[in-house]
Every structure is written in structure tokens, then in C-alpha cells.
JSON list of C-alpha atoms in Angstrom, two decimals:
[
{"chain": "Q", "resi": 599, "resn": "UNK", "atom": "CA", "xyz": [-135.66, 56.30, 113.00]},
{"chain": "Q", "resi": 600, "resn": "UNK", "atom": "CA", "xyz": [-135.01, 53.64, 110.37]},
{"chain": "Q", "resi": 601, "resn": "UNK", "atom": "CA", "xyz": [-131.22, 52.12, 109.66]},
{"chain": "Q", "resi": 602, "resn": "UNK", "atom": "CA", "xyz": [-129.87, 53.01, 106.36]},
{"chain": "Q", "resi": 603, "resn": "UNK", "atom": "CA", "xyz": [-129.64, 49.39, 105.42]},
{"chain": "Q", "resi": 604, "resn": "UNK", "atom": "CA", "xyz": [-133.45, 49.18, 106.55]},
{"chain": "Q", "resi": 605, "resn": "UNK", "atom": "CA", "xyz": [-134.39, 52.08, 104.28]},
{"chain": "Q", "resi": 606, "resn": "UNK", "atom": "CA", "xyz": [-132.81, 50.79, 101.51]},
{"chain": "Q", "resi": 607, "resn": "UNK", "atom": "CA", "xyz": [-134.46, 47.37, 101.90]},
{"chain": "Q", "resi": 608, "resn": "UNK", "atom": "CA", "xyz": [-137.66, 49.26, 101.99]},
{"chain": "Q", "resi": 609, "resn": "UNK", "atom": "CA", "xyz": [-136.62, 51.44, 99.04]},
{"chain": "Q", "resi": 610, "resn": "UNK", "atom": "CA", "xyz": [-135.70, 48.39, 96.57]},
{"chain": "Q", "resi": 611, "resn": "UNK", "atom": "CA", "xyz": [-138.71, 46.70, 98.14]},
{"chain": "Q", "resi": 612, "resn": "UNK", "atom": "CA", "xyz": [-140.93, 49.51, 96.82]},
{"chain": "Q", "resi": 613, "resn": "UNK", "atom": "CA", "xyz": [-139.02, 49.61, 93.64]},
{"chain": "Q", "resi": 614, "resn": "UNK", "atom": "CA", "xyz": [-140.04, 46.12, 92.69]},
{"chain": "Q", "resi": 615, "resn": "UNK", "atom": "CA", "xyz": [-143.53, 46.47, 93.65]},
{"chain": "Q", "resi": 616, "resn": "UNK", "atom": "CA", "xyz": [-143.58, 49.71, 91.37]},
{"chain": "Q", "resi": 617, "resn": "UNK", "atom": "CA", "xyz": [-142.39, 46.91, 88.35]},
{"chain": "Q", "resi": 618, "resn": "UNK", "atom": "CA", "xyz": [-144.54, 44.54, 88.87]},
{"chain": "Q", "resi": 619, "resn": "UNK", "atom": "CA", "xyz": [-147.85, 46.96, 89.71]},
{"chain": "Q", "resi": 620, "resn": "UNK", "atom": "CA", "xyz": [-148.79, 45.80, 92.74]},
{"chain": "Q", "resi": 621, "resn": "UNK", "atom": "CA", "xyz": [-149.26, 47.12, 96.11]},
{"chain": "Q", "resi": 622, "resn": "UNK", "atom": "CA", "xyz": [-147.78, 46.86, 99.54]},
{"chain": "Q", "resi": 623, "resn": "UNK", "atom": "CA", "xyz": [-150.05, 44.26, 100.32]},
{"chain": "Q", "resi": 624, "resn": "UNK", "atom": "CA", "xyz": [-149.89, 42.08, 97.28]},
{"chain": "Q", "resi": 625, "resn": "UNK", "atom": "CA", "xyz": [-149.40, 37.97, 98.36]},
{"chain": "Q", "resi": 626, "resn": "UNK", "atom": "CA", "xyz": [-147.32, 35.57, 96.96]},
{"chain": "Q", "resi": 627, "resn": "UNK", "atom": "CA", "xyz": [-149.53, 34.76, 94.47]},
{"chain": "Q", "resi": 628, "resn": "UNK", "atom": "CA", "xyz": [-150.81, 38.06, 93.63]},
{"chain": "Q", "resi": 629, "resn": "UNK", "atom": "CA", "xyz": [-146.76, 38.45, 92.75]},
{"chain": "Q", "resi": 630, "resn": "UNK", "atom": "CA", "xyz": [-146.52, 35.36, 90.67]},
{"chain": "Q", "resi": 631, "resn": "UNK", "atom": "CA", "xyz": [-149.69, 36.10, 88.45]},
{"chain": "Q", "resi": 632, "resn": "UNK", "atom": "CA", "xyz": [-148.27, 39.69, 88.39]},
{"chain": "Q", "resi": 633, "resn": "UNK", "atom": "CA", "xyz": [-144.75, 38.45, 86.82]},
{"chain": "Q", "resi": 634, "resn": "UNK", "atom": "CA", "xyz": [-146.68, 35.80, 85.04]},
{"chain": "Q", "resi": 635, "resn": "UNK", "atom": "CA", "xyz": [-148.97, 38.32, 82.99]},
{"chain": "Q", "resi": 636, "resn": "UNK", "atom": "CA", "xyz": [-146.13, 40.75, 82.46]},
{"chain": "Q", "resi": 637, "resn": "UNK", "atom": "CA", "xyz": [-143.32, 37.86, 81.11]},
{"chain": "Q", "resi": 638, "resn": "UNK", "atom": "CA", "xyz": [-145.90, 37.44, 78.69]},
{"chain": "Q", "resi": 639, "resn": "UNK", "atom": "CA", "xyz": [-146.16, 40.75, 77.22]},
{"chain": "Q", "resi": 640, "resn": "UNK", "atom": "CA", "xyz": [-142.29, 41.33, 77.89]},
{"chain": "Q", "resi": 641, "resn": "UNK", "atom": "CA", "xyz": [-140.24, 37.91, 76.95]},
{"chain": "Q", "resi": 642, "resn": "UNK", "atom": "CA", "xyz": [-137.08, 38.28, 74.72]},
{"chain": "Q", "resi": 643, "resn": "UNK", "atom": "CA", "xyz": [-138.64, 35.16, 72.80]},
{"chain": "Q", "resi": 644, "resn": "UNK", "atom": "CA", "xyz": [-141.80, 36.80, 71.98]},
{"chain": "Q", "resi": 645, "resn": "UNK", "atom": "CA", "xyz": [-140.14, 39.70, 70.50]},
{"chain": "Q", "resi": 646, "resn": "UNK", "atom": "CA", "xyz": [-139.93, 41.65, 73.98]},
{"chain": "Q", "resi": 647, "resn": "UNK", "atom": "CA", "xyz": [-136.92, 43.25, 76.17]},
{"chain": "Q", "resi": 648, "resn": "UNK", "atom": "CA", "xyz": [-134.12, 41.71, 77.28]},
{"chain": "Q", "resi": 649, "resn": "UNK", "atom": "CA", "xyz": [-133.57, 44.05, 80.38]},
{"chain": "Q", "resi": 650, "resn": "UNK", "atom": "CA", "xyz": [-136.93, 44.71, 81.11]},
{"chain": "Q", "resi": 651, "resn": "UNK", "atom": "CA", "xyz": [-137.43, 40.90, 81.50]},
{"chain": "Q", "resi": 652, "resn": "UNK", "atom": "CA", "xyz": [-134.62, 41.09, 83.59]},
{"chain": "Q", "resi": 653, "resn": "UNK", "atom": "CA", "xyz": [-136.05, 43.47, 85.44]},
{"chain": "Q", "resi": 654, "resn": "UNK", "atom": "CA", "xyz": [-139.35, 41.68, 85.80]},
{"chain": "Q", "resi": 655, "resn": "UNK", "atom": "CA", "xyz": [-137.57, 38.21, 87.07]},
{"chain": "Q", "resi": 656, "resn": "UNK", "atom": "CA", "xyz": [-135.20, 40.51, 89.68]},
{"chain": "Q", "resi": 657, "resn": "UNK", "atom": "CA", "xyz": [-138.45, 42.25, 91.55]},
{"chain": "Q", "resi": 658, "resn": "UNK", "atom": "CA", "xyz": [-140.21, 39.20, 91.09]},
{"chain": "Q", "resi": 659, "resn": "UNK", "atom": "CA", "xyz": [-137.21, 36.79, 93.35]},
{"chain": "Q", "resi": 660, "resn": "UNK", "atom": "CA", "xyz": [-136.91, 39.89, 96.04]},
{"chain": "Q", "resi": 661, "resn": "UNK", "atom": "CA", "xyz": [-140.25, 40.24, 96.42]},
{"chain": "Q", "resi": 662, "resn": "UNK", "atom": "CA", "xyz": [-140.83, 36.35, 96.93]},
{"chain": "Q", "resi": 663, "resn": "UNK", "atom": "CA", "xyz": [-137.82, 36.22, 99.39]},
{"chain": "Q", "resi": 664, "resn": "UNK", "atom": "CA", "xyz": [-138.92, 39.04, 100.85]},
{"chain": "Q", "resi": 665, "resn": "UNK", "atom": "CA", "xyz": [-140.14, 37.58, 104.53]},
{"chain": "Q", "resi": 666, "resn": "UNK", "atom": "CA", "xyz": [-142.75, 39.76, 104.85]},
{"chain": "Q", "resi": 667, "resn": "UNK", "atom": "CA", "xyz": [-145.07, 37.84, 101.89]}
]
């Protein structure tokens, strides 16, 4: 039986995996190139979205501090 704290850690984990379109598995490069590829399709200076580029950069720093990558 998982903590609530511990399923919500796995929940906003999930969530920024789901962003970025990778799986559980994905390495810390496979996040970078991920963000990378997306920031280019999605930056506010190419004509893209400010919140989904915020979105983008948030999954991209919890999944990177994320100990388990």
C-alpha cells in the first residue's frame, strides 16, 4: 500500500512523461532530446504557446530531478 505523498509523486511523475511522450523507462537523455524536439515545435518565439512551453520545461526539470533517471 503506497503513501499518498508516494502516489502523488508517481501520479505527477506519470503526468510529465505523458507531456513529453516518453515512457517509464526513458533516460536522461532520452528526456532532454524529448524536450529538445518539442521546444522546437512549441517556443513562444517561434510563434508557439506560452503555457504549453511552460508545461514542457516543468515535466522536463521533475523528470531530470527525479532520482530514479
Amino acid at each position: 500500500h503506497l503513501s499518498i505523498r508516494r502516489q502523488r509523486q508517481m501520479c505527477i511523475r506519470d503526468r510529465a512523461l505523458s507531456i513529453l511522450g516518453l515512457k517509464a523507462d526513458a533516460s536522461k537523455d532520452d528526456i532532454i532530446a524529448a524536450h529538445r524536439k518539442l521546444m522546437q515545435k512549441i517556443h513562444p518565439d517561434r510563434g508557439g504557446n506560452d503555457f504549453l512551453a511552460s508545461q514542457i520545461n516543468d515535466a522536463k526539470d521533475i523528470l531530470l530531478d527525479d532520482p530514479k533517471v
